[in-house]
Amino acid sequence: MPPPSLNDSDRRRATESAGQARAKRAALKRGLKDGSITLGTLLDQGEVDPVVARMPVVDVLAALPAHGRVKAADLMRQAAIAPNRRLGGLGHRQRQFLIEYLASRS
């Protein structure tokens, strides 16, 4: 199926929207890293905000303090989360596992 043909103003609007979404996701990851936002808050926000819901779980976990890509991948395996899963696609048990794991580490 070919992509839809867009006129210049539609293309410009889509580019601006994508840039705003990237900036918002980057700000949320910085907030996780510096501790100004918690994973539980981000998970709750992902239920109502489609930009947050589309964040890859591995990127969110890697943004946590003292975590990187390797620890994030290991944590995802423990929680039975697929490597390509996004925040909006997490199940209740997976969310609970992540929150309990992080609570036990602090």
mmCIF file of N, CA and C in Angstrom:
data_model
loop_
_atom_site.group_PDB
_atom_site.id
_atom_site.type_symbol
_atom_site.label_atom_id
_atom_site.label_comp_id
_atom_site.label_asym_id
_atom_site.label_seq_id
_atom_site.Cartn_x
_atom_site.Cartn_y
_atom_site.Cartn_z
ATOM 1 N N MET A 1 0.839 -1.168 0.000
ATOM 2 C CA MET A 1 0.000 0.000 0.000
ATOM 3 C C MET A 1 0.893 1.242 0.000
ATOM 4 N N PRO A 2 0.718 2.107 -0.962
ATOM 5 C CA PRO A 2 1.567 3.297 -1.031
ATOM 6 C C PRO A 2 1.193 4.292 0.066
ATOM 7 N N PRO A 3 2.183 5.078 0.505
ATOM 8 C CA PRO A 3 1.885 6.087 1.535
ATOM 9 C C PRO A 3 0.947 7.149 0.974
ATOM 10 N N PRO A 4 0.187 7.792 1.839
ATOM 11 C CA PRO A 4 -0.730 8.834 1.356
ATOM 12 C C PRO A 4 0.048 10.017 0.805
ATOM 13 N N SER A 5 -0.516 10.629 -0.214
ATOM 14 C CA SER A 5 0.144 11.817 -0.758
ATOM 15 C C SER A 5 -0.308 13.024 0.056
ATOM 16 N N LEU A 6 0.675 13.780 0.521
ATOM 17 C CA LEU A 6 0.404 14.933 1.377
ATOM 18 C C LEU A 6 0.806 16.209 0.671
ATOM 19 N N ASN A 7 0.043 17.258 0.907
ATOM 20 C CA ASN A 7 0.473 18.542 0.371
ATOM 21 C C ASN A 7 1.508 19.131 1.337
ATOM 22 N N ASP A 8 2.075 20.248 0.978
ATOM 23 C CA ASP A 8 3.171 20.826 1.770
ATOM 24 C C ASP A 8 2.742 21.201 3.185
ATOM 25 N N SER A 9 1.558 21.744 3.340
ATOM 26 C CA SER A 9 1.141 22.155 4.690
ATOM 27 C C SER A 9 0.892 20.934 5.574
ATOM 28 N N ASP A 10 0.333 19.860 5.017
ATOM 29 C CA ASP A 10 0.139 18.631 5.795
ATOM 30 C C ASP A 10 1.475 18.024 6.204
ATOM 31 N N ARG A 11 2.418 18.040 5.285
ATOM 32 C CA ARG A 11 3.750 17.495 5.552
ATOM 33 C C ARG A 11 4.450 18.308 6.638
ATOM 34 N N ARG A 12 4.321 19.616 6.568
ATOM 35 C CA ARG A 12 4.943 20.503 7.550
ATOM 36 C C ARG A 12 4.322 20.272 8.938
ATOM 37 N N ARG A 13 3.000 20.136 8.983
ATOM 38 C CA ARG A 13 2.312 19.872 10.248
ATOM 39 C C ARG A 13 2.745 18.530 10.846
ATOM 40 N N ALA A 14 2.877 17.517 9.996
ATOM 41 C CA ALA A 14 3.309 16.198 10.464
ATOM 42 C C ALA A 14 4.739 16.256 10.989
ATOM 43 N N THR A 15 5.602 16.993 10.329
ATOM 44 C CA THR A 15 6.981 17.135 10.774
ATOM 45 C C THR A 15 7.051 17.848 12.124
ATOM 46 N N GLU A 16 6.261 18.900 12.290
ATOM 47 C CA GLU A 16 6.233 19.620 13.572
ATOM 48 C C GLU A 16 5.698 18.725 14.685
ATOM 49 N N SER A 17 4.656 17.977 14.390
ATOM 50 C CA SER A 17 4.065 17.080 15.385
ATOM 51 C C SER A 17 5.059 16.004 15.811
ATOM 52 N N ALA A 18 5.783 15.445 14.854
ATOM 53 C CA ALA A 18 6.781 14.420 15.164
ATOM 54 C C ALA A 18 7.912 15.012 16.002
ATOM 55 N N GLY A 19 8.321 16.213 15.698
ATOM 56 C CA GLY A 19 9.370 16.872 16.474
ATOM 57 C C GLY A 19 8.933 17.138 17.904
ATOM 58 N N GLN A 20 7.697 17.561 18.079
ATOM 59 C CA GLN A 20 7.173 17.796 19.424
ATOM 60 C C GLN A 20 7.100 16.495 20.219
ATOM 61 N N ALA A 21 6.693 15.413 19.553
ATOM 62 C CA ALA A 21 6.611 14.111 20.229
ATOM 63 C C ALA A 21 8.003 13.650 20.660
ATOM 64 N N ARG A 22 9.004 13.804 19.793
ATOM 65 C CA ARG A 22 10.374 13.414 20.141
ATOM 66 C C ARG A 22 10.890 14.234 21.313
ATOM 67 N N ALA A 23 10.616 15.532 21.300
ATOM 68 C CA ALA A 23 11.072 16.400 22.387
ATOM 69 C C ALA A 23 10.402 16.014 23.706
ATOM 70 N N LYS A 24 9.121 15.675 23.658
ATOM 71 C CA LYS A 24 8.410 15.284 24.876
ATOM 72 C C LYS A 24 8.960 13.974 25.424
ATOM 73 N N ARG A 25 9.205 12.999 24.543
ATOM 74 C CA ARG A 25 9.764 11.717 24.994
ATOM 75 C C ARG A 25 11.161 11.907 25.576
ATOM 76 N N ALA A 26 11.969 12.751 24.963
ATOM 77 C CA ALA A 26 13.315 13.022 25.480
ATOM 78 C C ALA A 26 13.244 13.688 26.856
ATOM 79 N N ALA A 27 12.316 14.624 27.037
ATOM 80 C CA ALA A 27 12.166 15.297 28.328
ATOM 81 C C ALA A 27 11.721 14.309 29.403
ATOM 82 N N LEU A 28 10.836 13.390 29.052
ATOM 83 C CA LEU A 28 10.390 12.385 30.021
ATOM 84 C C LEU A 28 11.534 11.455 30.422
ATOM 85 N N LYS A 29 12.354 11.068 29.466
ATOM 86 C CA LYS A 29 13.497 10.208 29.784
ATOM 87 C C LYS A 29 14.515 10.943 30.653
ATOM 88 N N ARG A 30 14.709 12.238 30.404
ATOM 89 C CA ARG A 30 15.594 13.031 31.274
ATOM 90 C C ARG A 30 15.019 13.100 32.679
ATOM 91 N N GLY A 31 13.704 13.245 32.772
ATOM 92 C CA GLY A 31 13.049 13.270 34.079
ATOM 93 C C GLY A 31 13.222 11.975 34.838
ATOM 94 N N LEU A 32 13.161 10.855 34.131
ATOM 95 C CA LEU A 32 13.413 9.561 34.770
ATOM 96 C C LEU A 32 14.847 9.487 35.278
ATOM 97 N N LYS A 33 15.771 9.940 34.457
ATOM 98 C CA LYS A 33 17.195 9.868 34.806
ATOM 99 C C LYS A 33 17.516 10.714 36.028
ATOM 100 N N ASP A 34 16.931 11.913 36.113
ATOM 101 C CA ASP A 34 17.252 12.777 37.254
ATOM 102 C C ASP A 34 16.315 12.574 38.452
ATOM 103 N N GLY A 35 15.327 11.703 38.309
ATOM 104 C CA GLY A 35 14.465 11.365 39.436
ATOM 105 C C GLY A 35 13.267 12.278 39.639
ATOM 106 N N SER A 36 13.031 13.206 38.722
ATOM 107 C CA SER A 36 11.898 14.112 38.884
ATOM 108 C C SER A 36 10.571 13.476 38.473
ATOM 109 N N ILE A 37 10.628 12.318 37.817
ATOM 110 C CA ILE A 37 9.428 11.576 37.447
ATOM 111 C C ILE A 37 9.683 10.104 37.761
ATOM 112 N N THR A 38 8.654 9.409 38.204
ATOM 113 C CA THR A 38 8.803 7.989 38.532
ATOM 114 C C THR A 38 8.253 7.133 37.402
ATOM 115 N N LEU A 39 8.660 5.887 37.401
ATOM 116 C CA LEU A 39 8.164 4.964 36.386
ATOM 117 C C LEU A 39 6.658 4.766 36.528
ATOM 118 N N GLY A 40 6.167 4.685 37.756
ATOM 119 C CA GLY A 40 4.729 4.521 37.974
ATOM 120 C C GLY A 40 3.935 5.676 37.384
ATOM 121 N N THR A 41 4.431 6.883 37.574
ATOM 122 C CA THR A 41 3.777 8.063 37.011
ATOM 123 C C THR A 41 3.782 8.001 35.491
ATOM 124 N N LEU A 42 4.901 7.599 34.928
ATOM 125 C CA LEU A 42 5.015 7.505 33.475
ATOM 126 C C LEU A 42 4.075 6.432 32.921
ATOM 127 N N LEU A 43 3.973 5.307 33.613
ATOM 128 C CA LEU A 43 3.060 4.252 33.177
ATOM 129 C C LEU A 43 1.612 4.740 33.220
ATOM 130 N N ASP A 44 1.249 5.464 34.274
ATOM 131 C CA ASP A 44 -0.107 6.018 34.361
ATOM 132 C C ASP A 44 -0.362 7.030 33.255
ATOM 133 N N GLN A 45 0.631 7.839 32.973
ATOM 134 C CA GLN A 45 0.496 8.848 31.926
ATOM 135 C C GLN A 45 0.353 8.185 30.550
ATOM 136 N N GLY A 46 0.981 7.020 30.373
ATOM 137 C CA GLY A 46 0.898 6.304 29.117
ATOM 138 C C GLY A 46 -0.493 5.784 28.800
ATOM 139 N N GLU A 47 -1.339 5.678 29.815
ATOM 140 C CA GLU A 47 -2.705 5.225 29.584
ATOM 141 C C GLU A 47 -3.572 6.291 28.940
ATOM 142 N N VAL A 48 -3.201 7.557 29.087
ATOM 143 C CA VAL A 48 -4.019 8.645 28.553
ATOM 144 C C VAL A 48 -3.326 9.449 27.451
ATOM 145 N N ASP A 49 -2.017 9.360 27.365
ATOM 146 C CA ASP A 49 -1.256 10.149 26.399
ATOM 147 C C ASP A 49 -0.660 9.230 25.332
ATOM 148 N N PRO A 50 -1.098 9.352 24.081
ATOM 149 C CA PRO A 50 -0.578 8.459 23.041
ATOM 150 C C PRO A 50 0.916 8.630 22.760
ATOM 151 N N VAL A 51 1.466 9.817 23.002
ATOM 152 C CA VAL A 51 2.908 10.023 22.798
ATOM 153 C C VAL A 51 3.692 9.171 23.793
ATOM 154 N N VAL A 52 3.254 9.143 25.026
ATOM 155 C CA VAL A 52 3.921 8.345 26.055
ATOM 156 C C VAL A 52 3.675 6.862 25.806
ATOM 157 N N ALA A 53 2.488 6.510 25.387
ATOM 158 C CA ALA A 53 2.148 5.106 25.142
ATOM 159 C C ALA A 53 3.013 4.498 24.046
ATOM 160 N N ARG A 54 3.522 5.321 23.145
ATOM 161 C CA ARG A 54 4.343 4.806 22.035
ATOM 162 C C ARG A 54 5.831 4.714 22.357
ATOM 163 N N MET A 55 6.206 5.038 23.599
ATOM 164 C CA MET A 55 7.621 4.946 23.979
ATOM 165 C C MET A 55 8.022 3.481 24.130
ATOM 166 N N PRO A 56 9.145 3.067 23.533
ATOM 167 C CA PRO A 56 9.607 1.696 23.722
ATOM 168 C C PRO A 56 10.001 1.447 25.180
ATOM 169 N N VAL A 57 9.593 0.316 25.717
ATOM 170 C CA VAL A 57 9.868 -0.021 27.114
ATOM 171 C C VAL A 57 11.374 -0.074 27.364
ATOM 172 N N VAL A 58 12.129 -0.628 26.445
ATOM 173 C CA VAL A 58 13.571 -0.746 26.645
ATOM 174 C C VAL A 58 14.215 0.635 26.783
ATOM 175 N N ASP A 59 13.736 1.623 26.045
ATOM 176 C CA ASP A 59 14.282 2.978 26.154
ATOM 177 C C ASP A 59 13.946 3.592 27.504
ATOM 178 N N VAL A 60 12.724 3.347 27.981
ATOM 179 C CA VAL A 60 12.309 3.883 29.279
ATOM 180 C C VAL A 60 13.135 3.258 30.401
ATOM 181 N N LEU A 61 13.297 1.937 30.366
ATOM 182 C CA LEU A 61 14.063 1.264 31.418
ATOM 183 C C LEU A 61 15.539 1.654 31.368
ATOM 184 N N ALA A 62 16.077 1.845 30.183
ATOM 185 C CA ALA A 62 17.477 2.250 30.051
ATOM 186 C C ALA A 62 17.688 3.677 30.571
ATOM 187 N N ALA A 63 16.632 4.471 30.623
ATOM 188 C CA ALA A 63 16.742 5.847 31.104
ATOM 189 C C ALA A 63 16.700 5.932 32.627
ATOM 190 N N LEU A 64 16.377 4.840 33.299
ATOM 191 C CA LEU A 64 16.337 4.851 34.759
ATOM 192 C C LEU A 64 17.752 4.987 35.321
ATOM 193 N N PRO A 65 17.894 5.631 36.490
ATOM 194 C CA PRO A 65 19.214 5.752 37.100
ATOM 195 C C PRO A 65 19.826 4.378 37.367
ATOM 196 N N ALA A 66 21.099 4.237 37.112
ATOM 197 C CA ALA A 66 21.871 3.006 37.327
ATOM 198 C C ALA A 66 21.409 1.871 36.425
ATOM 199 N N HIS A 67 20.750 2.183 35.333
ATOM 200 C CA HIS A 67 20.339 1.169 34.362
ATOM 201 C C HIS A 67 20.844 1.590 32.985
ATOM 202 N N GLY A 68 21.123 0.612 32.194
ATOM 203 C CA GLY A 68 21.512 0.846 30.816
ATOM 204 C C GLY A 68 20.794 -0.155 29.937
ATOM 205 N N ARG A 69 21.243 -0.303 28.734
ATOM 206 C CA ARG A 69 20.593 -1.216 27.787
ATOM 207 C C ARG A 69 20.653 -2.671 28.265
ATOM 208 N N VAL A 70 21.767 -3.094 28.841
ATOM 209 C CA VAL A 70 21.912 -4.489 29.264
ATOM 210 C C VAL A 70 20.989 -4.796 30.439
ATOM 211 N N LYS A 71 20.986 -3.942 31.462
ATOM 212 C CA LYS A 71 20.092 -4.163 32.602
ATOM 213 C C LYS A 71 18.633 -4.061 32.174
ATOM 214 N N ALA A 72 18.338 -3.143 31.253
ATOM 215 C CA ALA A 72 16.966 -2.994 30.776
ATOM 216 C C ALA A 72 16.512 -4.260 30.054
ATOM 217 N N ALA A 73 17.374 -4.813 29.215
ATOM 218 C CA ALA A 73 17.022 -6.044 28.495
ATOM 219 C C ALA A 73 16.850 -7.207 29.463
ATOM 220 N N ASP A 74 17.701 -7.287 30.481
ATOM 221 C CA ASP A 74 17.580 -8.349 31.480
ATOM 222 C C ASP A 74 16.273 -8.215 32.260
ATOM 223 N N LEU A 75 15.940 -7.007 32.648
ATOM 224 C CA LEU A 75 14.697 -6.760 33.372
ATOM 225 C C LEU A 75 13.481 -7.099 32.513
ATOM 226 N N MET A 76 13.562 -6.803 31.239
ATOM 227 C CA MET A 76 12.452 -7.132 30.337
ATOM 228 C C MET A 76 12.283 -8.643 30.209
ATOM 229 N N ARG A 77 13.388 -9.367 30.183
ATOM 230 C CA ARG A 77 13.297 -10.840 30.138
ATOM 231 C C ARG A 77 12.654 -11.368 31.412
ATOM 232 N N GLN A 78 13.040 -10.838 32.564
ATOM 233 C CA GLN A 78 12.464 -11.279 33.833
ATOM 234 C C GLN A 78 10.960 -11.004 33.898
ATOM 235 N N ALA A 79 10.530 -9.894 33.315
ATOM 236 C CA ALA A 79 9.122 -9.502 33.353
ATOM 237 C C ALA A 79 8.332 -10.084 32.189
ATOM 238 N N ALA A 80 8.983 -10.861 31.325
ATOM 239 C CA ALA A 80 8.344 -11.455 30.141
ATOM 240 C C ALA A 80 7.765 -10.372 29.227
ATOM 241 N N ILE A 81 8.585 -9.359 28.950
ATOM 242 C CA ILE A 81 8.196 -8.274 28.056
ATOM 243 C C ILE A 81 8.968 -8.444 26.752
ATOM 244 N N ALA A 82 8.273 -8.454 25.637
ATOM 245 C CA ALA A 82 8.909 -8.601 24.325
ATOM 246 C C ALA A 82 9.829 -7.406 24.060
ATOM 247 N N PRO A 83 10.928 -7.619 23.354
ATOM 248 C CA PRO A 83 11.891 -6.540 23.113
ATOM 249 C C PRO A 83 11.315 -5.342 22.349
ATOM 250 N N ASN A 84 10.277 -5.554 21.573
ATOM 251 C CA ASN A 84 9.716 -4.458 20.782
ATOM 252 C C ASN A 84 8.462 -3.849 21.414
ATOM 253 N N ARG A 85 8.171 -4.198 22.655
ATOM 254 C CA ARG A 85 6.949 -3.737 23.332
ATOM 255 C C ARG A 85 7.035 -2.249 23.662
ATOM 256 N N ARG A 86 5.913 -1.583 23.579
ATOM 257 C CA ARG A 86 5.817 -0.168 23.927
ATOM 258 C C ARG A 86 5.047 -0.034 25.236
ATOM 259 N N LEU A 87 5.173 1.118 25.897
ATOM 260 C CA LEU A 87 4.537 1.305 27.201
ATOM 261 C C LEU A 87 3.035 1.051 27.158
ATOM 262 N N GLY A 88 2.385 1.479 26.106
ATOM 263 C CA GLY A 88 0.945 1.305 26.002
ATOM 264 C C GLY A 88 0.526 -0.144 25.855
ATOM 265 N N GLY A 89 1.439 -1.023 25.506
ATOM 266 C CA GLY A 89 1.114 -2.427 25.295
ATOM 267 C C GLY A 89 1.446 -3.325 26.477
ATOM 268 N N LEU A 90 1.867 -2.745 27.587
ATOM 269 C CA LEU A 90 2.192 -3.560 28.759
ATOM 270 C C LEU A 90 0.923 -4.040 29.448
ATOM 271 N N GLY A 91 0.976 -5.258 29.937
ATOM 272 C CA GLY A 91 -0.133 -5.802 30.698
ATOM 273 C C GLY A 91 -0.040 -5.403 32.164
ATOM 274 N N HIS A 92 -1.099 -5.667 32.895
ATOM 275 C CA HIS A 92 -1.164 -5.299 34.307
ATOM 276 C C HIS A 92 -0.044 -5.966 35.113
ATOM 277 N N ARG A 93 0.186 -7.254 34.877
ATOM 278 C CA ARG A 93 1.233 -7.970 35.632
ATOM 279 C C ARG A 93 2.626 -7.461 35.296
ATOM 280 N N GLN A 94 2.841 -7.118 34.045
ATOM 281 C CA GLN A 94 4.142 -6.585 33.648
ATOM 282 C C GLN A 94 4.388 -5.233 34.315
ATOM 283 N N ARG A 95 3.384 -4.380 34.327
ATOM 284 C CA ARG A 95 3.508 -3.077 34.993
ATOM 285 C C ARG A 95 3.805 -3.273 36.475
ATOM 286 N N GLN A 96 3.036 -4.166 37.101
ATOM 287 C CA GLN A 96 3.202 -4.419 38.531
ATOM 288 C C GLN A 96 4.600 -4.949 38.833
ATOM 289 N N PHE A 97 5.107 -5.853 37.988
ATOM 290 C CA PHE A 97 6.446 -6.404 38.181
ATOM 291 C C PHE A 97 7.485 -5.283 38.155
ATOM 292 N N LEU A 98 7.396 -4.396 37.164
ATOM 293 C CA LEU A 98 8.369 -3.311 37.045
ATOM 294 C C LEU A 98 8.313 -2.373 38.248
ATOM 295 N N ILE A 99 7.126 -2.024 38.676
ATOM 296 C CA ILE A 99 6.983 -1.120 39.820
ATOM 297 C C ILE A 99 7.521 -1.769 41.092
ATOM 298 N N GLU A 100 7.194 -3.036 41.315
ATOM 299 C CA GLU A 100 7.687 -3.738 42.511
ATOM 300 C C GLU A 100 9.204 -3.906 42.465
ATOM 301 N N TYR A 101 9.746 -4.206 41.300
ATOM 302 C CA TYR A 101 11.193 -4.355 41.143
ATOM 303 C C TYR A 101 11.902 -3.054 41.531
ATOM 304 N N LEU A 102 11.416 -1.943 41.007
ATOM 305 C CA LEU A 102 12.061 -0.667 41.302
ATOM 306 C C LEU A 102 11.859 -0.248 42.747
ATOM 307 N N ALA A 103 10.728 -0.601 43.342
ATOM 308 C CA ALA A 103 10.497 -0.289 44.750
ATOM 309 C C ALA A 103 11.451 -1.094 45.638
ATOM 310 N N SER A 104 11.737 -2.329 45.251
ATOM 311 C CA SER A 104 12.642 -3.159 46.054
ATOM 312 C C SER A 104 14.088 -2.690 45.954
ATOM 313 N N ARG A 105 14.428 -1.992 44.888
ATOM 314 C CA ARG A 105 15.801 -1.526 44.706
ATOM 315 C C ARG A 105 16.068 -0.200 45.403
ATOM 316 N N SER A 106 15.009 0.496 45.828
ATOM 317 C CA SER A 106 15.264 1.793 46.475
ATOM 318 C C SER A 106 15.143 1.735 47.976
#
